[in-house]
Short mmCIF file of C-alpha atoms and ligand atoms in Angstrom, two decimals:
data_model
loop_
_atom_site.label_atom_id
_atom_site.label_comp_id
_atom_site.label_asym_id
_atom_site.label_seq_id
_atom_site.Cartn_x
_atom_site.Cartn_y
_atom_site.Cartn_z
CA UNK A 1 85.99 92.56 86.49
CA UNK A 2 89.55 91.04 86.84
CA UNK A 3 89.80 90.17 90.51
CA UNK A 4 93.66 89.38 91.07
CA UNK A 5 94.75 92.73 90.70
CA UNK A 6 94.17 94.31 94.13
CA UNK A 7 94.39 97.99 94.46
CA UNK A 8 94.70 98.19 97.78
CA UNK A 9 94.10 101.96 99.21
CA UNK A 10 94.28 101.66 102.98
CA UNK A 11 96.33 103.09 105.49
CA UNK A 12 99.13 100.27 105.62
CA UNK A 13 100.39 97.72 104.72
CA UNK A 14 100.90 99.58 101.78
CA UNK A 15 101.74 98.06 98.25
CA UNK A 16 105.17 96.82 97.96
CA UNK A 17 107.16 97.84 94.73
CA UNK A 18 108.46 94.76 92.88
CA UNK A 19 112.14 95.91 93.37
CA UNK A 20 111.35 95.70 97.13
CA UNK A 21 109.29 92.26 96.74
CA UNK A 22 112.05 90.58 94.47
CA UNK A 23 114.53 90.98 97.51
CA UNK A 24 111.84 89.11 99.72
CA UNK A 25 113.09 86.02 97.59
CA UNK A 26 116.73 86.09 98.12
CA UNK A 27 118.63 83.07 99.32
CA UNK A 28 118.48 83.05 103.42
CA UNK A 29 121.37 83.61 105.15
CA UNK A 30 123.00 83.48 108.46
CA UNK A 31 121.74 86.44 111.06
CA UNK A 32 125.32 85.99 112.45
CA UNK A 33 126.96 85.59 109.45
CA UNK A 34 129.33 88.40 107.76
CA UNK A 35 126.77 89.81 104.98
CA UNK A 36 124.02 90.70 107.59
CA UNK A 37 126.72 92.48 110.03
CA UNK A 38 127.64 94.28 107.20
CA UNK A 39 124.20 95.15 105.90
CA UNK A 40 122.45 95.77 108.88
CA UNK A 41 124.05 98.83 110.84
CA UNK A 42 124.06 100.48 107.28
CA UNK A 43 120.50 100.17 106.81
CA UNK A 44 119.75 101.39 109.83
CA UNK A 45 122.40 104.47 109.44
CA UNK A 46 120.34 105.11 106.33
CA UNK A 47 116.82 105.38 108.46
CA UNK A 48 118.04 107.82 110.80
CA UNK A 49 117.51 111.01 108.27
CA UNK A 50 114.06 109.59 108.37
CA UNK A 51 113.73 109.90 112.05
CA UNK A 52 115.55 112.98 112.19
CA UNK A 53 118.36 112.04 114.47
CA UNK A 54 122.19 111.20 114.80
CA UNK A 55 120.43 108.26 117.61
CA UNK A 56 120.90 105.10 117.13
CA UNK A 57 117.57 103.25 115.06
CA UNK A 58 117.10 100.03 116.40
CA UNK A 59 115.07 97.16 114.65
CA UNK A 60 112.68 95.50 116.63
CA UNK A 61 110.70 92.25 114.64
CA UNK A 62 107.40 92.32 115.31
CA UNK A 63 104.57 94.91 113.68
CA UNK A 64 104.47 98.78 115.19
CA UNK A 65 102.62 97.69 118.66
CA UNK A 66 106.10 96.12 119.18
CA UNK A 67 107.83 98.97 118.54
CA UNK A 68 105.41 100.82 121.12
CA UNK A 69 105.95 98.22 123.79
CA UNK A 70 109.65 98.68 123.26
CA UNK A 71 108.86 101.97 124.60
CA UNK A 72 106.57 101.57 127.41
CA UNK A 73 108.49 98.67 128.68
CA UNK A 74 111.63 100.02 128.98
CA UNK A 75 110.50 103.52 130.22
CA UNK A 76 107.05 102.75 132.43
CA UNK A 77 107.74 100.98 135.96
CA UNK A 78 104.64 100.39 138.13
CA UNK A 79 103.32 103.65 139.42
CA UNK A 80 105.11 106.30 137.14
CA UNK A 81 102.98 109.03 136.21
CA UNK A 82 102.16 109.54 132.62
CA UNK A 83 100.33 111.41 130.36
CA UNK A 84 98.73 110.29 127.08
CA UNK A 85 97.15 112.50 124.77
CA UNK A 86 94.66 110.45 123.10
CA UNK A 87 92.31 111.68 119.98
CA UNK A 88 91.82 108.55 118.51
CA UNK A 89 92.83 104.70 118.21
CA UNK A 90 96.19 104.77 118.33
CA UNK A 91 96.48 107.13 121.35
CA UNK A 92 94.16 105.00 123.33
CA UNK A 93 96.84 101.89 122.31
CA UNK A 94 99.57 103.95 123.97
CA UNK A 95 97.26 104.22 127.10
CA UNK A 96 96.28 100.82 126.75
CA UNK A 97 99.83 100.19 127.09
CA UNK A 98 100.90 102.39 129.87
CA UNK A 99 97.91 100.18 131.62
CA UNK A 100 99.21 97.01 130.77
CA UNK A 101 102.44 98.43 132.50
CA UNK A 102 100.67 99.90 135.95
CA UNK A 103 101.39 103.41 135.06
CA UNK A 104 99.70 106.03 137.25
CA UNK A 105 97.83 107.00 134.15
CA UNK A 106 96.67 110.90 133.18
CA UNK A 107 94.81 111.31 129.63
CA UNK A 108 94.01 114.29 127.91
CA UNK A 109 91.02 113.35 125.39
CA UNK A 110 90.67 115.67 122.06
CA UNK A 111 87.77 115.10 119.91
CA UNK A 112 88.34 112.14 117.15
CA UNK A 113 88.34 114.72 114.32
CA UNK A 114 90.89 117.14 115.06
CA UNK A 115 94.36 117.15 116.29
CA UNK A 116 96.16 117.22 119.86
CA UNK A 117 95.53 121.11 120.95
CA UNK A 118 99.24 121.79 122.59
CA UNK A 119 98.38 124.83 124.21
CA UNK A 120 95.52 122.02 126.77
CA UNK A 121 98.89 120.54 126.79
CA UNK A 122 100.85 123.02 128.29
CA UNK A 123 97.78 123.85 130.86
CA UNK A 124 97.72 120.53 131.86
CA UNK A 125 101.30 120.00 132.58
CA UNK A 126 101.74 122.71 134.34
CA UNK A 127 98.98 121.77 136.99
CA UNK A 128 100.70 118.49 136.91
CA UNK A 129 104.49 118.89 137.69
CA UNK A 130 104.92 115.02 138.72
CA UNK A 131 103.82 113.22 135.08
CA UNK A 132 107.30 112.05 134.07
CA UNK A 133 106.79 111.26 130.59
CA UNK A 134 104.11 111.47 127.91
CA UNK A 135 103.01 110.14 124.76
CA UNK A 136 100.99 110.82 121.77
CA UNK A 137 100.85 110.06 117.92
CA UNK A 138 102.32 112.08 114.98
CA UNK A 139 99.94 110.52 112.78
CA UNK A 140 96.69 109.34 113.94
CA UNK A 141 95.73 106.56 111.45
CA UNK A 142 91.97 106.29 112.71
CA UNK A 143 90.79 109.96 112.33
CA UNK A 144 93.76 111.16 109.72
CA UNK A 145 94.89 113.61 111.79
CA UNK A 146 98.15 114.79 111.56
CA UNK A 147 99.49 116.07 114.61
CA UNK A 148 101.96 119.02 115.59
CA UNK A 149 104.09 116.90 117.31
CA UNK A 150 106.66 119.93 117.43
CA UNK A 151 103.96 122.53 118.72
CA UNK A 152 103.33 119.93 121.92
CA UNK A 153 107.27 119.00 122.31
CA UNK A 154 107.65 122.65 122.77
CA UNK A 155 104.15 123.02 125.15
CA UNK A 156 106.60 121.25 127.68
CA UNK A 157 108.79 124.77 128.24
CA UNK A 158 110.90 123.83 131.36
CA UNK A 159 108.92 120.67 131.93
CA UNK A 160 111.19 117.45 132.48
CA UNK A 161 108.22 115.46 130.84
CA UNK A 162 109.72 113.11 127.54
CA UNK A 163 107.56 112.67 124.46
CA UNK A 164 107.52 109.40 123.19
CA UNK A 165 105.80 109.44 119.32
CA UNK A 166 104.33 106.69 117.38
CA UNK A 167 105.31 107.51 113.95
CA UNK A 168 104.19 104.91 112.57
CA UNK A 169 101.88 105.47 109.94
CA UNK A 170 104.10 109.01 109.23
CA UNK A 171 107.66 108.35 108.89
CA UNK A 172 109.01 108.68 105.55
CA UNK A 173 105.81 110.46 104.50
CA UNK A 174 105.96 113.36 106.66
CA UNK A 175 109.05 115.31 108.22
CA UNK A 176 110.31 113.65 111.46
CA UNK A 177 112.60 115.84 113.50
CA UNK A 178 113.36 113.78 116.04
CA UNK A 179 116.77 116.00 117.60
CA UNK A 180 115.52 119.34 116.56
CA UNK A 181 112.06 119.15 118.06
CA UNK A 182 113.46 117.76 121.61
CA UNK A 183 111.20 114.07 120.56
CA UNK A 184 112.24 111.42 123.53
CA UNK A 185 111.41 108.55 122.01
CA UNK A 186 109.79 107.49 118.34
CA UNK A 187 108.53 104.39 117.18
CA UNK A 188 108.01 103.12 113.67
CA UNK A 189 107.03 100.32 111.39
CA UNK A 190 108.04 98.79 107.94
CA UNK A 191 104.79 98.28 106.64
CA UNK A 192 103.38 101.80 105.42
CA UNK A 193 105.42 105.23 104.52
CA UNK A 194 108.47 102.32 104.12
CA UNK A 195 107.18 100.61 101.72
CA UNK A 196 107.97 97.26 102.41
CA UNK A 197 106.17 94.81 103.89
CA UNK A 198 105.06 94.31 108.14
CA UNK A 199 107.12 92.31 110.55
CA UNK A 200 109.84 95.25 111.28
CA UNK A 201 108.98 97.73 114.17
CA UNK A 202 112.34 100.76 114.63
CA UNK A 203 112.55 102.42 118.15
CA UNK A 204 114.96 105.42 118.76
CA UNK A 205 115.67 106.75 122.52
CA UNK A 206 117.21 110.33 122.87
CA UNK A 207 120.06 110.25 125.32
CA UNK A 208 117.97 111.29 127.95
CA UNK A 209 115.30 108.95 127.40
CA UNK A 210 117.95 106.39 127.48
CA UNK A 211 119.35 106.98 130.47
CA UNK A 212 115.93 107.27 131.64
CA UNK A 213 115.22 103.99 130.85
CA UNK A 214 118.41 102.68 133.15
CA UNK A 215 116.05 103.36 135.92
CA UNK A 216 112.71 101.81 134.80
CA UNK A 217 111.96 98.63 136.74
CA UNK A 218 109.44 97.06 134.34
CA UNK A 219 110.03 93.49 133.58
CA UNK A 220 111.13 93.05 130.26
CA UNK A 221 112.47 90.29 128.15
CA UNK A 222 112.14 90.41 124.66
CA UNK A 223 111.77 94.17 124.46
CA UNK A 224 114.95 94.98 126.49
CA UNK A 225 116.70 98.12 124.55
CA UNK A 226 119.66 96.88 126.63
CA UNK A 227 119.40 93.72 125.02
CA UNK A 228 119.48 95.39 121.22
CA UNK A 229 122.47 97.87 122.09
CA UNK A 230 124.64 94.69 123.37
CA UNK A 231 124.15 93.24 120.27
CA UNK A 232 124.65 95.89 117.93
CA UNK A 233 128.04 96.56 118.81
CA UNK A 234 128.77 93.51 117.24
CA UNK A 235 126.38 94.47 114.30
CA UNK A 236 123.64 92.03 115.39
CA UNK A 237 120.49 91.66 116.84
CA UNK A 238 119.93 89.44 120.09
CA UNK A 239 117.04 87.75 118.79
CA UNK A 240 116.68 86.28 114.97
CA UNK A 241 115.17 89.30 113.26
CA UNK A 242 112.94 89.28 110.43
CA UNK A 243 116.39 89.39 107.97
CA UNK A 244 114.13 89.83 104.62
CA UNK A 245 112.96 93.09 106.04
CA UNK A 246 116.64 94.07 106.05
CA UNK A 247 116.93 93.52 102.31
CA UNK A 248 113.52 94.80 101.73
CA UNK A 249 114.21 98.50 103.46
CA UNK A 250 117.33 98.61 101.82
CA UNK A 251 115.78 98.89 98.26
CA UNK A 252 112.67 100.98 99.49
CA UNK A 253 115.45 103.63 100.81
CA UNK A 254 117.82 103.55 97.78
CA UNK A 255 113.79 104.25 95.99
CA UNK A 256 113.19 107.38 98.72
CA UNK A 257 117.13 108.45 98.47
CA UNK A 258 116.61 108.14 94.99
CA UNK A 259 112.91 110.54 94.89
CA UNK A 260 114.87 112.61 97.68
CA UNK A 261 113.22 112.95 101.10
CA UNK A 262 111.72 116.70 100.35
CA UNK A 263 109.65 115.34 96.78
CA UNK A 264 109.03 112.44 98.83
CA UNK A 265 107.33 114.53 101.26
CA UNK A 266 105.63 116.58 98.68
CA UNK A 267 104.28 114.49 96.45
CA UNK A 268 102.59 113.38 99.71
CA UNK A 269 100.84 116.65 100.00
CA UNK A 270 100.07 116.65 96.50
CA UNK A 271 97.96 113.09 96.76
CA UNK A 272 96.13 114.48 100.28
CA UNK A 273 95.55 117.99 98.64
CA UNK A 274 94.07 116.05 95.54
CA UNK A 275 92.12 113.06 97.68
CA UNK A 276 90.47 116.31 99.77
CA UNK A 277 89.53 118.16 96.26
CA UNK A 278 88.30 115.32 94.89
CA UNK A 279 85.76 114.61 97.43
CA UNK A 280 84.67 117.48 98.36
CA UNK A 281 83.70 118.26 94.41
CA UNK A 282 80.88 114.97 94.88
CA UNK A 283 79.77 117.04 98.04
CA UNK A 284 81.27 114.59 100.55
CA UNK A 285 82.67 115.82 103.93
CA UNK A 286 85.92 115.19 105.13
CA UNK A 287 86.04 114.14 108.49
CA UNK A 288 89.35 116.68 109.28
CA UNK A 289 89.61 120.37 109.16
CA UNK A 290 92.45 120.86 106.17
CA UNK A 291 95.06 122.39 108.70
CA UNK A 292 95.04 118.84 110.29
CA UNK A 293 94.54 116.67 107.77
CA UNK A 294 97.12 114.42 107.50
CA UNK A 295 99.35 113.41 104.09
CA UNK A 296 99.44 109.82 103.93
CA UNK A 297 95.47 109.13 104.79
CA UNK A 298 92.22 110.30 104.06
CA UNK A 299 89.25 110.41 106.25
CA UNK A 300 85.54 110.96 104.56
CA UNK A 301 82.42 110.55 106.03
CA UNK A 302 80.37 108.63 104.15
CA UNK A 303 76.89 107.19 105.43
CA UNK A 304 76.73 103.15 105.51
CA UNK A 305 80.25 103.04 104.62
CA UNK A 306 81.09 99.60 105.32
CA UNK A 307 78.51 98.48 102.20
CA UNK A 308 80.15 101.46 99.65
CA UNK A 309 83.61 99.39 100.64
CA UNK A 310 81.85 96.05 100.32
CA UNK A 311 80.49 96.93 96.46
CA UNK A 312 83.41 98.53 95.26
CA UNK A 313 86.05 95.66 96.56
CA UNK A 314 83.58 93.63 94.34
CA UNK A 315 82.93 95.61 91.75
CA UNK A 316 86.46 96.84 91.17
CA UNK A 317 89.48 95.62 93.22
CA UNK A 318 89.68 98.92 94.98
CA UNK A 319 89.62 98.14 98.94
CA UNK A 320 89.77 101.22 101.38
CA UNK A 321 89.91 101.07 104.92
CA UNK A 322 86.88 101.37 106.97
CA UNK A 323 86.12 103.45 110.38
CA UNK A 324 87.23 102.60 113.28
CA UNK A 325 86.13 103.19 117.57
CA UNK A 326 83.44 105.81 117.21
CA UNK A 327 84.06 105.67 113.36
CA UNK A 328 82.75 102.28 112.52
CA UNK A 329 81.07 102.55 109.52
CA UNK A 330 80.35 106.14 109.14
CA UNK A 331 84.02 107.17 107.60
CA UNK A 332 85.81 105.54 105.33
CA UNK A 333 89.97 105.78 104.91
CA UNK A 334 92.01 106.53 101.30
CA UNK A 335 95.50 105.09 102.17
CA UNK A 336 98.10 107.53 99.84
CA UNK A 337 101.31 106.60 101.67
CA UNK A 338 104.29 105.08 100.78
CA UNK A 339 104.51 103.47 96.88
CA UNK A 340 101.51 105.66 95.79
CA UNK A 341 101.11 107.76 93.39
CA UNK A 342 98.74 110.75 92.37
CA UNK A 343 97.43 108.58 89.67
CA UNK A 344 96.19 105.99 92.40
CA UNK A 345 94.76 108.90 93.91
CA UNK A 346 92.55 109.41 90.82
CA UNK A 347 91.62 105.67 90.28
CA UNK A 348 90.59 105.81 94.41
CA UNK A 349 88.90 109.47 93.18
CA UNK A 350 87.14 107.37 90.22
CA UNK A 351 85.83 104.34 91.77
CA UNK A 352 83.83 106.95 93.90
CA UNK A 353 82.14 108.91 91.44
CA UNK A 354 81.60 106.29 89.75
CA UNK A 355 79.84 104.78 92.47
CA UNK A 356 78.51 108.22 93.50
CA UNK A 357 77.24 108.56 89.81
CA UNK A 358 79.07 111.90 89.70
CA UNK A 359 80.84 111.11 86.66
CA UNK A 360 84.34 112.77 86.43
CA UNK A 361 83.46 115.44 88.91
CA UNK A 362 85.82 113.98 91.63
CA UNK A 363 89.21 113.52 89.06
CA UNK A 364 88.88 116.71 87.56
CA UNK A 365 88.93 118.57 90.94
CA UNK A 366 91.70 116.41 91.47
CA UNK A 367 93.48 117.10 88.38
CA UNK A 368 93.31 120.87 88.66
CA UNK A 369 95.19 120.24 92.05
CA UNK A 370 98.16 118.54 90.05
CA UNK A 371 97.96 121.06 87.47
CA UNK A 372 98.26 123.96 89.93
C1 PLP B 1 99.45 105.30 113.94
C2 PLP B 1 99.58 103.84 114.18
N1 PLP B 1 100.14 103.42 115.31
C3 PLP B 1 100.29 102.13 115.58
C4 PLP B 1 99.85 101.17 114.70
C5 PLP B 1 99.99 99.73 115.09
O1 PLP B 1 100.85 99.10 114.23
P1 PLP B 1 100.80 97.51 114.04
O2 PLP B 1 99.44 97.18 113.52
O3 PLP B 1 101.89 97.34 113.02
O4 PLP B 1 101.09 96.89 115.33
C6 PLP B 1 99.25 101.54 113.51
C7 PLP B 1 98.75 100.54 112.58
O5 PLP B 1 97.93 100.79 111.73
C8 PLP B 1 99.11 102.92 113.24
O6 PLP B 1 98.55 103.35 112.11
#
């Protein structure tokens, strides 16, 4: 088998199209210079239908858990009471952060196979009228969940609690209303839906959230919004930023502009509605119920998965991710995100039945999906 071609099916980093790789090679410039002051705020202007907002995106460099700490650290002082809604990984990084922050912590724990229930949500806050903000993930990456983040946004009713969202592994694959569905705060990364490669983390506060954050007391350095709003009203960032990103996201959004958000978001759809046919037709379970299974990864239990990964990385280029927390080794993860396409769907869908011996069973449940 031909070994340099990876196919690489996990939930981020995703592929990178060549268009988006080839500006990865441009000359470097200045960070300070005229070109980037021009191309930055515009690249950012063109993330915010993403997000969902008129807000300002800001551009952190570092990977998503910078993004995140972006958050905490200019929201969480020592002591503030918060809530984080946890079902997986990812949640517990948000409380991990909090922590790391000496929050007065509440969490809510939902079993790693479904999504966040809001209506616990609601209960919860209303027998706790002091948690000043909360957090929680739009896309759980570990247990493919995707989560209502709109249903628990409007679980608050009159509650003064923000919602700070990592949307990581879901912006640009999913819709993101940040200013319609009241969202606080959300956090991104380059590296999956965005098709371009990690070392970019984007942060956007609401107003309220921002002036919110005037009155945090954490020590921050690095991380200090205040810090990345000085600097952008001259069109630059305090810090060198990763500039390749820059001209990387620039092409991968002319590719989405070019698709158009809503077929973006669909064909997304299509490959989870096809991954979760095609397994199921070689009998295997998926690990989420189909109302919150999530578009841009797959979750499938699969006994001894770490050695099924192992043989068919060898056997034929294909890598998917493994489990992960309570997961380890009995699920493995289909990454359809970003540059994918239903056709890598069907070679993911083919290196299992293959393996499975359950020859064409898997694509042809999968093809009657595209067909429908
Ligand atoms: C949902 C989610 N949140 C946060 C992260 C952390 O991002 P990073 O690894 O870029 O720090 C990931 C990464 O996989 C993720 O999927």
């Amino acid at each position: 088998m031909y070994r340099f071609k990876p196919e690489l099916r996990i939930p981020g980093p995703v592929p990178v199209p060549n268009e988006v790789a080839l500006q990865m090679a441009k000359p470097m410039i200045n960070h300070r210079g005229a070109y980037f002051k021009e191309h930055y705020p515009a690249v950012l202007k063109r993330l915010a239908p993403l997000f969902g907002t008129t807000n300002q995106v800001h551009m952190i460099t570092g990977s998503g858990t910078a993004g995140m700490e972006v958050a905490v650290s200019n929201l969480v002082s020592p002591g503030t009471p918060v809530l984080c809604l946890v079902g997986g990984f990812f949640g517990n990084r948000w409380a991990d952060l909090c922590k790391a922050y000496g929050a007065k912590m509440h969490i809510l724990e939902f079993p790693w196979d479904g999504g966040v229930d809001p209506e616990q949500v609601a209960t919860y806050l209303k027998q706790h009228p002091e948690i000043e903000l909360m957090f929680m993930v739009q896309n759980e990456s570990s247990t493919a969940v995707l989560n209502d983040v709109e249903s628990v946004a409007k679980a608050r009713g009159n509650h003064s609690a923000l919602l700070v969202v990592d949307a990581v592994s879901a912006l640009g694959g999913t819709p993101c209303q940040m200013d319609a569905w009241g969202l606080d705060v959300v956090v991104s990364a380059s590296q999956k839906c965005l098709m371009t490669p990690p070392g970019t983390a984007f942060v956007v506060f609401s107003p309220r959230a921002r002036e919110y954050s005037d009155r945090c007391t954490a020590s921050r350095y690095y991380m200090d919004l205040r810090r990345y709003e000085q600097y952008m009203e001259k069109s630059e960032t305090p810090f060198t930023p990763n500039i390749h990103n820059v001209f990387a996201l620039e092409e991968a959004l002319s590719m989405i502009e070019a698709e158009g958000l809503e077929n973006v978001f669909a064909r997304h759809i299509l490959m989870r509605d096809m991954m979760r046919a095609g397994a199921r037709a070689v009998g295997l379970e998926l690990l989420v119920k189909d109302e919150d299974a999530s578009p841009t990864v797959t979750g499938i239990r699969f006994p001894n998965a770490d050695s099924f990964r192992a043989r068919i990385k060898k056997q034929y280029g294909v890598e998917f991710a493994g489990g992960q927390g309570i997961h380890a080794n009995n699920i493995f993860r289909v990454g359809h995100m970003g540059y994918a396409t239903p056709l890598d769907v069907l070679t993911a869908l083919a290196v299992l039945e293959m393996d499975m011996k359950k020859y064409g069973q898997a694509t042809q449940a999968a093809e009657q999906v595209m067909e429908a």
